[in-house]
XYZ file of C-alpha atoms in Angstrom:
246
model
C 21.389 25.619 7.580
C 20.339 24.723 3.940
C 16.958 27.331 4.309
C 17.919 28.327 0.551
C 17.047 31.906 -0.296
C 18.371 33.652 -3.438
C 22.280 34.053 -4.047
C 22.471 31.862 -0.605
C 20.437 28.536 -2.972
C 23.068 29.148 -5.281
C 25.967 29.271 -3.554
C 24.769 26.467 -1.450
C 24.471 24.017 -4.726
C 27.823 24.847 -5.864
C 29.378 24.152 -2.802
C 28.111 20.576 -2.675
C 28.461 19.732 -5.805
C 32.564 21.065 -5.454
C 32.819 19.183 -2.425
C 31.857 15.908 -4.426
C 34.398 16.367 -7.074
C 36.772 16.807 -4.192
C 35.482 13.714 -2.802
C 35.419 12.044 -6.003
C 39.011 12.333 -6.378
C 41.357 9.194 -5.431
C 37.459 7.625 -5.947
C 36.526 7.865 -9.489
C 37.433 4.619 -10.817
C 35.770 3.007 -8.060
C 32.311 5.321 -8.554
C 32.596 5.332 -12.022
C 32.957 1.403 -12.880
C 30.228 0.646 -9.577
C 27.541 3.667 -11.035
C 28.109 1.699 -14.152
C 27.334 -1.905 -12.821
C 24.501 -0.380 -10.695
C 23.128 1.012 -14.159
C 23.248 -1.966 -15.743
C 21.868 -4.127 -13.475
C 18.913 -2.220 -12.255
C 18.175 -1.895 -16.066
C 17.804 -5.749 -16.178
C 14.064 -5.876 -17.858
C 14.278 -3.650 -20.517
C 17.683 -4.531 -21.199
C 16.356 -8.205 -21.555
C 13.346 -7.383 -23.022
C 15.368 -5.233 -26.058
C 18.001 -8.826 -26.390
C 14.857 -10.876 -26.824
C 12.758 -8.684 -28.491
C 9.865 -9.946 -26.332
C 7.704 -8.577 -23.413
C 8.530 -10.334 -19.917
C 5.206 -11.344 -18.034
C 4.819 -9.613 -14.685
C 5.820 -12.262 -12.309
C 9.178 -12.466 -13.699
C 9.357 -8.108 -13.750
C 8.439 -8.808 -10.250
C 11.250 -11.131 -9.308
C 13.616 -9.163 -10.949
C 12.996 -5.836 -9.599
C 12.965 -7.708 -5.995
C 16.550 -9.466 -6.495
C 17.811 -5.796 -7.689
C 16.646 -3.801 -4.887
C 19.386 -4.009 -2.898
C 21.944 -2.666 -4.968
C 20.111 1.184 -4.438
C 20.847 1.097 -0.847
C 24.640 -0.194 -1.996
C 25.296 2.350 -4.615
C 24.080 4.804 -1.644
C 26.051 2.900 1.062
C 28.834 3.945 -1.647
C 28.387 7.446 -1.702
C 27.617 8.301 1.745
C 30.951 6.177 2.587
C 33.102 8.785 0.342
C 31.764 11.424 2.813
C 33.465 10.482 5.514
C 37.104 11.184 5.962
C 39.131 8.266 6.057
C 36.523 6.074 4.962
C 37.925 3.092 2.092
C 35.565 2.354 -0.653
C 35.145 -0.537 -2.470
C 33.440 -1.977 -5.574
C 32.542 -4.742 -3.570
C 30.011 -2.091 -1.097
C 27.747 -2.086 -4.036
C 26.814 -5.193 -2.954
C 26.289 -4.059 0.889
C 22.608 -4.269 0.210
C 22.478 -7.949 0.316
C 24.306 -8.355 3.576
C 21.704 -6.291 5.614
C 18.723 -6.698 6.870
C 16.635 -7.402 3.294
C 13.798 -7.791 5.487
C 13.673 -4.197 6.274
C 14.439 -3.506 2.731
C 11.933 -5.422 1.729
C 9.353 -3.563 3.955
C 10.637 -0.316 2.506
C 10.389 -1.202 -1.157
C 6.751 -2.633 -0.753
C 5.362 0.466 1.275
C 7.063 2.578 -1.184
C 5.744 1.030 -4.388
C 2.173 0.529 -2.923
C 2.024 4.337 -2.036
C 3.924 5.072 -5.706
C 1.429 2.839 -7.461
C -1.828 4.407 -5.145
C -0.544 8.060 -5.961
C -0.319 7.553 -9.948
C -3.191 5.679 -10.551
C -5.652 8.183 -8.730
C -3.251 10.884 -10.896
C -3.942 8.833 -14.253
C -7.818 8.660 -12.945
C -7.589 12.545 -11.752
C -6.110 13.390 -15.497
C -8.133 11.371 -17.874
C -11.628 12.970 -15.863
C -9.572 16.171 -16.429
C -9.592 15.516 -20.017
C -12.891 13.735 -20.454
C -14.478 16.710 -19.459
C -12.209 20.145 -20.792
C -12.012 18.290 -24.371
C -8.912 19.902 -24.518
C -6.545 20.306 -28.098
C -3.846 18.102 -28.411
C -1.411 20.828 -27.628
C -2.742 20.985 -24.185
C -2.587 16.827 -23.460
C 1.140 16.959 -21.946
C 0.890 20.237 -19.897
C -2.714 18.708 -18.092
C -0.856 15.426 -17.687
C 2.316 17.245 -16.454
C 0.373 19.553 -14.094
C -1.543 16.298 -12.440
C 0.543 13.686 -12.980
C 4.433 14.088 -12.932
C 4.679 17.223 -10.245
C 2.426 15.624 -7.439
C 5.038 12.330 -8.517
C 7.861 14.220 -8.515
C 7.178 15.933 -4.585
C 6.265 12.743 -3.509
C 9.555 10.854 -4.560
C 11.377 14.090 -3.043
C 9.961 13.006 0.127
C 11.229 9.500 -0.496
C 14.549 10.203 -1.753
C 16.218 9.870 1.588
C 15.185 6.589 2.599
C 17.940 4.277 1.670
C 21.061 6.776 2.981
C 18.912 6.575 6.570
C 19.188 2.931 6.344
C 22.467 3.201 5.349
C 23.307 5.444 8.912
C 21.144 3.842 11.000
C 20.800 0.344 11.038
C 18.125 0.041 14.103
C 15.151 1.827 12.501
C 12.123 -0.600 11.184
C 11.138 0.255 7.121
C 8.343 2.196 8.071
C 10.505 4.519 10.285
C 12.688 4.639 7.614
C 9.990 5.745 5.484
C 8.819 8.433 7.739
C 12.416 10.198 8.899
C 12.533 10.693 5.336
C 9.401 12.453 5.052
C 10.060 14.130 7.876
C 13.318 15.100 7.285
C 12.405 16.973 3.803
C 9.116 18.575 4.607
C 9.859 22.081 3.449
C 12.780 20.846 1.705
C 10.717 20.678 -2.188
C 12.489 24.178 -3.514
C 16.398 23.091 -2.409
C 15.857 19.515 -3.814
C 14.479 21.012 -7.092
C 17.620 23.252 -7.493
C 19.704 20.699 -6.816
C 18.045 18.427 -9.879
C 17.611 21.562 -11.976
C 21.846 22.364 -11.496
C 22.326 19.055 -13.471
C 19.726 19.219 -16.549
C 22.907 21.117 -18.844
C 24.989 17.766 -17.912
C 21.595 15.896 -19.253
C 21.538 17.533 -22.261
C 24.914 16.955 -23.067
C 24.772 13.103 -21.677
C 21.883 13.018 -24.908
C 24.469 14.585 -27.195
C 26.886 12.382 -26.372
C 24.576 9.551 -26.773
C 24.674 8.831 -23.133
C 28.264 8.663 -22.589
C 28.587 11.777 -20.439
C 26.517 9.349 -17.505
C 29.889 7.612 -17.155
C 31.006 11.031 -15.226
C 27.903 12.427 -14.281
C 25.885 9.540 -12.628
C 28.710 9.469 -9.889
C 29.114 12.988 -9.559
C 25.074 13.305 -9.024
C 25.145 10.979 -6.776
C 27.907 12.248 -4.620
C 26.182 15.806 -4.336
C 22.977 13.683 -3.479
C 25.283 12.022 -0.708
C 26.345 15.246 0.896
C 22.997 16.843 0.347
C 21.940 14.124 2.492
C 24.988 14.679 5.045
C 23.648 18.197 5.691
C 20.205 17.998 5.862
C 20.389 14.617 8.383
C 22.255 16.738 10.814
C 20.011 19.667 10.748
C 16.889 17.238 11.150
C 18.068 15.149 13.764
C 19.201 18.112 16.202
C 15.640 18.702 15.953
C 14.719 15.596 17.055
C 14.837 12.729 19.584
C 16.632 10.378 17.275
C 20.310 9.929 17.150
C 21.737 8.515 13.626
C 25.565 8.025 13.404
C-alpha cells in the first residue's frame, strides 16, 4: 500500500525513484533524447514567440497547443512502457499519441482546460477581493496569492495528473471516465504526491545552476518515478473497484 506515514513516506519515495534509475538503464538514450524532443516541442509558443520577438494571437496559441497535445500521452506511453519487463521502447512511441483515439484526447484536454481555466479565474477573482479589501503591504501580495491561488491549483492538477497513463492502460474508457478514475484514484493521495514533487526540488535547484542542463537527466528520471508511482497506485485503486485496466 502507498498509505505514507513517517519513515514508511520516505522509504517509499526512494524506492521508486531507485527502481526508475534501474529502469532507466539500457533506456537512457532513448528517454533522454525523447524528454528532450517532448520539451521542445510542447514549448512551441514561447519558443516562437522569443525567435520572432512578437506576441502570437490566440487562435494560433490555440492551434498549437491542440496539434501538441498528443505528445503528453506519448512521453507517458514512454514511461509506463519502461515499467514493464520485457517491454522495447522506442523514440518513435513519443509519437503514440497521434495514432489513438485523438478524439478521446481531445475530450480530455477540453474538460481539463475548461475546469483549469474555471478554477483560476474564480482564484484570481477570490485573491484580488482578498486584496481589495485587507489592503495588505507588498510583502504580503505573493503569500495571499500563493495561499488562494497556486495550492487550490496545485491539488487540483494532483487530481489530474493521472489521466493520460489511464489512457495509456486502458484504451476503452471515454475522456470523461478518464477524467474521473483519475480523481478517483488520488483522492487521499495529496500528501504522497507532494513528497514525491518535494524529493526532486534539490535536482531543481541544481538544473537552475546549471542553467538548465541538469533537465537532460532529470526530466526522464522524474518522469519514470511518476510512471511507477502510477504503476502502484492503479493497482491498489482498481482492486477496489469494478474496473479492470491491463
Amino acid at each position: 500500500t502507498l498509505n505514507f506515514t513517517g519513515e514508511e513516506k520516505v522509504l517509499e519515495i526512494v524506492e521508486l525513484k531507485n527502481l526508475a534509475k534501474s529502469q532507466m538503464k539500457g533506456n537512457t538514450g532513448i528517454l533522454i533524447i525523447s524528454n528532450l524532443i517532448f520539451t521542445v516541442l510542447t514549448m512551441l509558443i514561447p519558443i516562437i514567440q522569443i525567435i520572432s520577438n512578437t506576441e502570437l494571437n490566440s487562435v494560433l496559441k490555440f492551434i498549437i497547443m491542440i496539434l501538441v497535445q498528443p505528445l503528453f500521452l506519448g512521453i507517458a506511453y514512454i514511461h509506463y512502457n519502461c515499467t514493464l519487463d520485457g517491454q522495447v521502447v522506442k523514440l518513435a512511441d513519443l509519437f503514440y499519441g497521434y495514432r489513438e483515439n485523438l478524439k478521446r484526447q481531445g475530450i480530455v484536454y477540453v474538460i481539463k482546460s475548461m475546469i483549469t481555466y474555471l478554477m483560476t479565474s474564480s482564484l484570481v477573482t477570490l485573491a484580488t477581493t482578498i486584496i481589495m479589501i485587507l489592503k495588505p503591504n507588498q510583502a504580503m501580495l505573493p503569500i495571499i496569492m500563493a495561499i488562494v491561488i497556486f495550492i487550490p491549483s496545485f491539488i487540483l492538477q494532483t487530481y489530474l495528473s493521472q489521466i493520460y497513463y489511464i489512457m495509456v492502460c486502458n484504451k476503452e474508457l471515454k475522456g470523461t471516465e478518464v477524467l474521473k478514475d483519475s480523481m478517483l484514484m488520488m483522492r487521499g493521495r495529496l500528501i504522497e504526491y507532494i513528497g514525491i514533487t518535494l524529493s526532486f526540488v534539490p535536482w531543481l535547484i541544481l538544473d537552475i545552476f546549471t542553467f538548465k542542463l541538469a533537465s537532460i537527466w532529470v526530466n526522464p528520471y522524474k518522469n519514470q518515478t511518476l510512471a511507477n508511482y502510477f504503476n502502484k497506485v492503479k493497482k491498489e485503486y482498481y482492486k477496489k473497484s469494478e474496473n479492470v485496466i491491463a
